[in-house]
Amino acid sequence: MTAATAPHTIRALIAPDKFKGSLTAGEVADALAGGLRSAKGSAGFSAASGTVTGTVHCELLPLADGGDGSVDAAVASGFGRRSYTVAGPTGQPAQAGIAFDGVTAVVEVANTCGLGLLPGGKLQPLEASSRGFGEAFLFALSLNPARIILALGGSASTDGGMGMLTALGYRFRDRDGRQLYGSGRALTQIDSIERTALPELGDTELIVASDVHNPLRGPHGAPAVFGPQKGASAAEVAALDEGLGHFVAKLSEAGFLEAAALAEHEGAGSAGGIGYACLLLGARQVSGADYFLDLLDFNTRKNTCDVVITGEGSIDEQTLAGKLPAAVARRSGGRPIIAVAGRSLLPRERWSEIALARVYTLAEYTDQDSSKDPELSAELLHRIGRDIGESLL
């Protein structure tokens, strides 16, 4: 038996995004941490060699990039959760959650009017509304926050934020004076708009957290790029684009002097045009990934760690363009970065473009489709965590 050696501790910061359709960022982090802690030798003593091995200390920091999961990530970092019932994307009641720490509120599209809230999963490209997001926004305003982060991602609607503005008190009427409540179909029916003053907005900073750069309309606009993902046919994409053009024209008539210019702004097309309505209200747009890294104090947390483990559902060209794992790698100060994903479309020779030391994928561990199977995904992440732990010790 060899002489015992002093144990060493590897400190790992586990900072993933969600695996969309499968696990939240918190669930991903928990599964990886469980695997890391079960790595062979991490318990301390190796009977075979008589040596004391190392341990893995895990710090968990579930992340978000301004899309779905933003509220959960903020709550996991210490924000309180507030629940509020809103109208879902097709009007059915939905229990929405916002995050609030006494100063900053986080409101997200996904848990108020997102695709995941459509009854039976049936896509409704013309009928879906952003009204629920506006109701959650109004509830957040009632808490008197210094700022509200508007997390745009996962929307079911393409209504230009008409539904959101309706919830905030704006009145849209057709030519017969009947009130319209906001949907893609209703856009072309707008004849007049009554603006409403919201004094609370004057004292509250509005921040749109999104990494979508599309304008409202046109070949790169919300209907053309994202409409098909929400079930829109080619004819419906054209109708939605025409409707948004009518919406912009009516807003200009109603006194929104920057309505036409803001429609061309990068990010106006995010969340089916909710980004456009937020810009009309004076919101400031920021990179979702970087803003949430600041909000959740990533820089301080990574300073005490030896290795950073990040990840998302798919590592691909969009990751290279600045999605959350790339932002994590950029901020990690030369520490080894390990990525975990459901799948990776990046060949090994391209990992270095975002400083990834290693990429593990669920697809390498199973022949089954884990993308809609939370239990299988968690099991595979546990196995990957164990393998990562053994490679570190």
Coordinates of C-alpha atoms in Angstrom, one line a residue:
M1 CA 0.0 0.0 0.0
T2 CA 1.4 3.4 -0.9
A3 CA 1.6 6.3 1.4
A4 CA -1.5 8.4 1.6
T5 CA -1.4 11.8 -0.2
A6 CA -3.3 14.9 0.8
P7 CA -6.7 15.3 -0.8
H8 CA -7.4 18.0 -3.3
T9 CA -10.6 19.8 -4.1
I10 CA -11.8 20.7 -7.6
R11 CA -14.3 23.6 -7.5
A12 CA -16.7 23.4 -10.4
L13 CA -19.2 26.1 -11.3
I14 CA -22.2 24.5 -13.1
A15 CA -23.8 27.2 -15.1
P16 CA -26.1 25.8 -17.8
D17 CA -29.0 27.1 -19.8
K18 CA -32.2 25.0 -20.0
F19 CA -32.5 22.0 -22.3
K20 CA -35.6 23.2 -24.1
G21 CA -38.5 20.8 -24.1
S22 CA -36.9 18.6 -21.5
L23 CA -35.3 20.2 -18.4
T24 CA -35.0 23.5 -16.8
A25 CA -31.6 25.0 -16.2
G26 CA -31.9 24.2 -12.5
E27 CA -32.7 20.5 -13.3
V28 CA -29.8 20.3 -15.7
A29 CA -27.5 21.7 -13.0
D30 CA -28.8 19.4 -10.3
A31 CA -28.4 16.3 -12.5
L32 CA -24.8 17.2 -13.5
A33 CA -23.9 18.0 -9.8
G34 CA -25.3 14.6 -8.7
G35 CA -23.1 12.9 -11.2
L36 CA -20.0 14.9 -10.3
R37 CA -20.4 14.1 -6.7
S38 CA -20.7 10.4 -7.4
A39 CA -17.5 10.3 -9.4
K40 CA -15.2 7.4 -8.4
G41 CA -12.7 8.5 -5.7
S42 CA -14.6 11.7 -4.8
A43 CA -15.7 10.1 -1.5
G44 CA -12.1 10.4 -0.3
F45 CA -10.3 7.1 0.3
S46 CA -9.2 4.6 -2.3
A47 CA -8.8 1.1 -0.8
A48 CA -6.9 -0.2 -3.8
S49 CA -4.1 2.3 -3.6
G50 CA -4.3 3.5 -0.1
T51 CA -4.3 7.1 -1.4
V52 CA -6.6 9.9 -0.5
T53 CA -8.2 11.1 -3.7
G54 CA -9.8 14.5 -4.5
T55 CA -13.3 15.8 -4.1
V56 CA -15.4 17.9 -6.4
H57 CA -17.1 20.9 -4.9
C58 CA -20.1 22.0 -7.0
E59 CA -21.5 25.5 -7.1
L60 CA -24.8 25.7 -9.1
L61 CA -25.8 28.7 -11.1
P62 CA -28.7 27.9 -13.4
L63 CA -28.7 30.6 -16.2
A64 CA -31.0 32.1 -18.8
D65 CA -30.5 34.3 -21.8
G66 CA -33.8 36.3 -21.7
G67 CA -35.9 33.5 -23.1
D68 CA -38.0 30.9 -21.3
G69 CA -36.6 29.9 -18.0
S70 CA -35.5 33.5 -17.1
V71 CA -37.9 33.7 -14.1
D72 CA -36.7 30.3 -12.8
A73 CA -33.1 31.3 -13.2
A74 CA -33.6 34.5 -11.2
V75 CA -35.5 32.6 -8.5
A76 CA -32.7 30.0 -8.3
S77 CA -30.2 32.8 -7.7
G78 CA -32.2 34.3 -4.8
F79 CA -35.1 36.3 -6.2
G80 CA -38.6 35.7 -4.7
R81 CA -41.3 34.2 -6.9
R82 CA -44.7 35.9 -7.2
S83 CA -47.6 34.2 -8.9
Y84 CA -50.3 35.9 -10.9
T85 CA -53.2 34.5 -13.0
V86 CA -53.1 35.9 -16.6
A87 CA -54.9 35.2 -19.9
G88 CA -52.9 32.5 -21.7
P89 CA -52.1 32.8 -25.5
T90 CA -55.6 31.9 -26.5
G91 CA -57.4 33.3 -23.5
Q92 CA -57.5 30.4 -21.1
P93 CA -56.3 31.2 -17.5
A94 CA -52.6 30.6 -16.9
Q95 CA -50.7 30.7 -13.7
A96 CA -47.7 33.0 -14.5
G97 CA -44.7 33.6 -12.3
I98 CA -42.5 36.7 -12.0
A99 CA -39.3 37.1 -10.1
F100 CA -38.7 40.0 -7.8
D101 CA -36.0 40.9 -5.3
G102 CA -37.4 44.2 -4.1
V103 CA -35.7 46.2 -6.8
T104 CA -35.8 44.3 -10.0
A105 CA -38.7 42.3 -11.5
V106 CA -38.3 39.7 -14.2
V107 CA -41.3 39.0 -16.4
E108 CA -41.1 36.5 -19.2
V109 CA -43.2 35.8 -22.3
A110 CA -42.8 32.0 -22.1
N111 CA -44.8 31.5 -18.9
T112 CA -47.5 34.0 -19.8
C113 CA -48.2 33.7 -23.6
G114 CA -45.7 31.1 -24.7
L115 CA -46.0 28.2 -27.1
G116 CA -45.9 25.8 -24.1
L117 CA -49.2 27.2 -22.9
L118 CA -51.3 26.5 -26.0
P119 CA -54.1 24.1 -25.2
G120 CA -53.2 20.6 -26.4
G121 CA -50.1 22.1 -28.0
K122 CA -52.2 23.2 -31.0
L123 CA -50.5 26.1 -32.8
Q124 CA -52.7 29.2 -33.3
P125 CA -50.6 31.6 -35.4
L126 CA -53.5 34.1 -36.1
E127 CA -55.4 33.8 -32.8
A128 CA -52.6 33.8 -30.2
S129 CA -52.2 37.0 -28.2
S130 CA -49.5 38.6 -26.0
R131 CA -52.2 39.9 -23.6
G132 CA -51.0 37.7 -20.8
F133 CA -47.6 39.1 -20.9
G134 CA -49.0 42.6 -20.6
E135 CA -51.1 41.5 -17.6
A136 CA -47.9 40.1 -15.9
F137 CA -46.1 43.3 -16.8
L138 CA -48.9 45.4 -15.2
F139 CA -48.7 43.2 -12.0
A140 CA -44.9 43.7 -11.9
L141 CA -45.5 47.5 -12.1
S142 CA -47.8 47.3 -9.1
L143 CA -44.8 46.1 -7.0
N144 CA -43.0 49.5 -7.6
P145 CA -39.8 48.0 -8.9
A146 CA -36.9 50.2 -10.0
R147 CA -36.6 48.2 -13.1
I148 CA -38.4 45.5 -15.0
I149 CA -36.6 43.0 -17.2
L150 CA -38.8 41.9 -20.1
A151 CA -37.6 38.4 -21.1
L152 CA -38.7 37.8 -24.6
G153 CA -38.6 34.3 -26.0
G154 CA -40.9 31.4 -26.7
S155 CA -44.0 33.4 -27.7
A156 CA -47.0 31.8 -29.4
S157 CA -48.2 35.0 -31.0
T158 CA -47.3 37.4 -33.8
D159 CA -49.4 40.4 -32.8
G160 CA -46.7 43.1 -32.6
G161 CA -47.4 43.4 -28.9
M162 CA -51.0 44.6 -29.5
G163 CA -52.3 42.2 -26.8
M164 CA -49.7 43.4 -24.4
L165 CA -50.6 47.1 -25.0
T166 CA -54.3 46.3 -24.5
A167 CA -53.6 44.9 -21.1
L168 CA -51.7 48.1 -20.3
G169 CA -54.7 50.1 -21.0
Y170 CA -54.5 51.0 -24.7
R171 CA -57.7 50.8 -26.7
F172 CA -57.8 49.4 -30.2
R173 CA -61.2 49.7 -32.0
D174 CA -62.4 48.6 -35.4
R175 CA -64.4 50.8 -37.8
D176 CA -67.6 50.1 -35.9
G177 CA -66.1 51.2 -32.6
R178 CA -65.9 47.7 -31.2
Q179 CA -62.9 47.0 -29.0
L180 CA -60.2 44.6 -30.2
Y181 CA -58.2 42.6 -27.7
G182 CA -55.1 41.8 -29.6
S183 CA -54.1 38.9 -32.0
G184 CA -52.4 38.5 -35.3
R185 CA -55.8 38.3 -37.0
A186 CA -57.0 41.6 -35.3
L187 CA -54.1 43.7 -36.6
T188 CA -55.8 44.5 -39.9
Q189 CA -59.1 45.3 -38.2
I190 CA -57.6 48.3 -36.2
D191 CA -59.3 51.6 -37.2
S192 CA -58.4 53.8 -34.2
I193 CA -56.0 53.7 -31.2
E194 CA -56.5 55.5 -27.9
R195 CA -53.3 56.0 -26.0
T196 CA -53.2 55.6 -22.2
A197 CA -50.8 57.2 -19.9
L198 CA -49.1 55.0 -17.3
P199 CA -47.5 57.2 -14.7
E200 CA -45.7 54.2 -13.2
L201 CA -43.6 53.8 -16.3
G202 CA -42.0 57.1 -15.8
D203 CA -40.2 55.9 -12.7
T204 CA -39.4 52.4 -13.9
E205 CA -36.5 51.3 -16.1
L206 CA -37.6 48.9 -18.8
I207 CA -35.1 46.5 -20.1
V208 CA -35.7 44.1 -23.0
A209 CA -33.4 41.1 -22.6
S210 CA -33.2 39.4 -26.0
D211 CA -30.6 38.3 -28.5
V212 CA -33.0 38.4 -31.4
H213 CA -31.9 41.1 -33.9
N214 CA -34.8 40.8 -36.5
P215 CA -36.9 43.9 -37.5
L216 CA -40.6 43.8 -37.2
R217 CA -41.5 43.2 -40.8
G218 CA -40.0 42.2 -44.2
P219 CA -38.0 39.1 -45.3
H220 CA -36.1 39.1 -42.0
G221 CA -39.1 40.1 -39.9
A222 CA -41.1 38.3 -37.2
P223 CA -43.7 36.7 -39.5
A224 CA -41.2 35.5 -42.2
V225 CA -38.6 34.1 -39.8
F226 CA -40.6 32.9 -36.8
G227 CA -44.1 32.6 -38.1
P228 CA -43.6 29.1 -39.6
Q229 CA -42.4 27.9 -36.1
K230 CA -45.7 29.1 -34.7
G231 CA -47.7 27.2 -37.3
A232 CA -48.2 30.0 -39.9
S233 CA -48.6 28.9 -43.5
A234 CA -47.1 31.0 -46.3
A235 CA -50.4 32.8 -46.8
E236 CA -50.7 33.5 -43.1
V237 CA -47.1 34.8 -42.9
A238 CA -48.0 37.3 -45.7
A239 CA -51.2 38.2 -43.8
L240 CA -49.4 38.8 -40.6
D241 CA -46.7 40.9 -42.3
E242 CA -49.5 43.0 -43.9
G243 CA -51.2 43.3 -40.5
L244 CA -48.1 44.5 -38.8
G245 CA -47.7 47.1 -41.5
H246 CA -51.2 48.3 -40.8
F247 CA -50.5 48.3 -37.1
V248 CA -47.5 50.5 -37.5
A249 CA -49.4 53.0 -39.7
K250 CA -52.2 53.3 -37.2
L251 CA -49.8 53.8 -34.4
S252 CA -48.2 56.7 -36.3
E253 CA -51.7 58.2 -36.8
A254 CA -52.3 57.9 -33.1
G255 CA -49.2 60.0 -32.3
F256 CA -46.4 57.5 -31.9
L257 CA -43.9 59.6 -33.9
E258 CA -41.2 56.9 -33.9
A259 CA -43.6 54.0 -34.8
A260 CA -42.2 53.5 -38.3
A261 CA -38.6 54.0 -37.4
L262 CA -38.8 51.6 -34.4
A263 CA -40.3 48.9 -36.6
E264 CA -36.9 48.8 -38.4
H265 CA -35.0 48.6 -35.2
E266 CA -32.9 45.5 -34.5
G267 CA -34.9 43.3 -32.1
A268 CA -38.4 44.8 -32.9
G269 CA -39.3 41.4 -34.3
S270 CA -38.5 39.5 -31.1
A271 CA -41.3 37.5 -29.6
G272 CA -43.7 38.1 -32.5
G273 CA -43.2 41.8 -32.3
I274 CA -43.6 42.2 -28.5
G275 CA -40.1 43.6 -28.7
Y276 CA -41.5 46.4 -30.9
A277 CA -44.2 47.3 -28.4
C278 CA -41.6 47.4 -25.6
L279 CA -39.5 49.8 -27.7
L280 CA -42.6 52.0 -28.1
L281 CA -42.8 52.2 -24.3
G282 CA -39.2 53.3 -24.1
A283 CA -37.6 50.1 -23.2
R284 CA -33.8 49.7 -23.6
Q285 CA -32.7 46.6 -25.4
V286 CA -29.7 44.6 -24.1
S287 CA -28.0 41.2 -24.9
G288 CA -30.1 38.7 -23.0
A289 CA -27.1 36.4 -22.3
D290 CA -24.8 39.0 -21.0
Y291 CA -27.4 40.9 -19.0
F292 CA -28.5 37.7 -17.1
L293 CA -24.8 36.8 -16.5
D294 CA -24.5 40.2 -14.8
L295 CA -27.8 40.0 -13.0
L296 CA -27.0 36.5 -11.5
D297 CA -23.4 37.7 -10.6
F298 CA -21.6 35.2 -12.8
N299 CA -18.3 37.1 -12.7
T300 CA -18.0 36.8 -8.9
R301 CA -19.1 33.2 -8.8
K302 CA -16.6 32.0 -11.4
N303 CA -13.7 33.7 -9.6
T304 CA -13.7 31.0 -6.9
C305 CA -13.9 28.0 -9.3
D306 CA -11.3 25.9 -11.2
V307 CA -13.5 24.8 -14.0
V308 CA -16.8 26.0 -15.5
I309 CA -19.4 23.6 -16.9
T310 CA -22.1 25.1 -19.1
G311 CA -24.5 23.9 -21.7
E312 CA -27.8 24.0 -23.6
G313 CA -30.0 21.8 -25.7
S314 CA -27.9 22.2 -28.9
I315 CA -24.4 23.4 -29.5
D316 CA -24.4 24.7 -33.1
E317 CA -23.7 27.8 -35.3
Q318 CA -26.1 29.9 -33.2
T319 CA -24.0 29.1 -30.2
L320 CA -21.0 30.6 -31.9
A321 CA -23.1 33.7 -32.7
G322 CA -23.3 34.5 -29.1
K323 CA -25.8 32.3 -27.3
L324 CA -25.3 31.7 -23.6
P325 CA -22.5 29.1 -23.6
A326 CA -20.4 31.4 -25.7
A327 CA -21.0 34.3 -23.3
V328 CA -20.1 32.0 -20.4
A329 CA -16.9 31.0 -22.1
R330 CA -16.0 34.6 -23.0
R331 CA -16.3 35.6 -19.3
S332 CA -14.5 32.6 -17.7
G333 CA -11.1 34.2 -17.6
G334 CA -9.1 31.3 -19.1
R335 CA -10.6 28.6 -16.9
P336 CA -11.3 25.3 -18.6
I337 CA -14.8 25.3 -20.1
I338 CA -16.7 22.1 -20.5
A339 CA -20.0 22.1 -22.4
V340 CA -22.8 19.7 -22.1
A341 CA -25.6 19.5 -24.7
G342 CA -28.4 17.3 -26.0
R343 CA -26.6 17.3 -29.3
S344 CA -23.6 19.1 -30.9
L345 CA -23.5 20.1 -34.6
L346 CA -20.0 21.6 -34.2
P347 CA -17.0 19.5 -35.2
R348 CA -14.3 19.1 -32.6
E349 CA -11.9 21.4 -34.5
R350 CA -14.4 24.3 -34.0
W351 CA -14.7 24.0 -30.2
S352 CA -11.7 26.4 -29.8
E353 CA -13.7 29.2 -31.5
I354 CA -15.5 29.7 -28.1
A355 CA -12.7 28.2 -26.0
L356 CA -14.4 24.9 -25.2
A357 CA -12.1 22.3 -23.8
R358 CA -14.6 19.4 -24.2
V359 CA -18.2 18.9 -25.3
Y360 CA -20.3 16.1 -24.0
T361 CA -23.7 15.3 -25.6
L362 CA -26.6 13.2 -24.5
A363 CA -26.7 11.8 -28.0
E364 CA -23.3 10.1 -27.4
Y365 CA -24.8 8.2 -24.5
T366 CA -28.1 6.9 -26.0
D367 CA -29.7 6.0 -29.3
Q368 CA -33.1 7.2 -27.9
D369 CA -34.5 10.7 -28.5
S370 CA -34.0 12.4 -25.1
S371 CA -35.2 15.8 -26.2
K372 CA -38.8 15.3 -24.9
D373 CA -37.9 12.8 -22.1
P374 CA -37.0 14.6 -18.9
E375 CA -36.3 11.4 -16.9
L376 CA -33.9 10.0 -19.6
S377 CA -32.2 13.4 -20.0
A378 CA -31.6 13.7 -16.2
E379 CA -30.2 10.2 -16.1
L380 CA -27.8 10.8 -18.9
L381 CA -26.7 14.1 -17.4
H382 CA -26.0 12.3 -14.2
R383 CA -23.8 9.9 -16.1
I384 CA -22.0 12.7 -17.9
G385 CA -21.5 14.5 -14.7
R386 CA -19.9 11.4 -13.2
D387 CA -17.6 11.1 -16.3
I388 CA -16.6 14.7 -16.0
G389 CA -15.8 14.3 -12.4
E390 CA -13.6 11.3 -13.0
S391 CA -11.7 13.2 -15.7
L392 CA -11.1 16.1 -13.3
L393 CA -9.9 14.0 -10.2

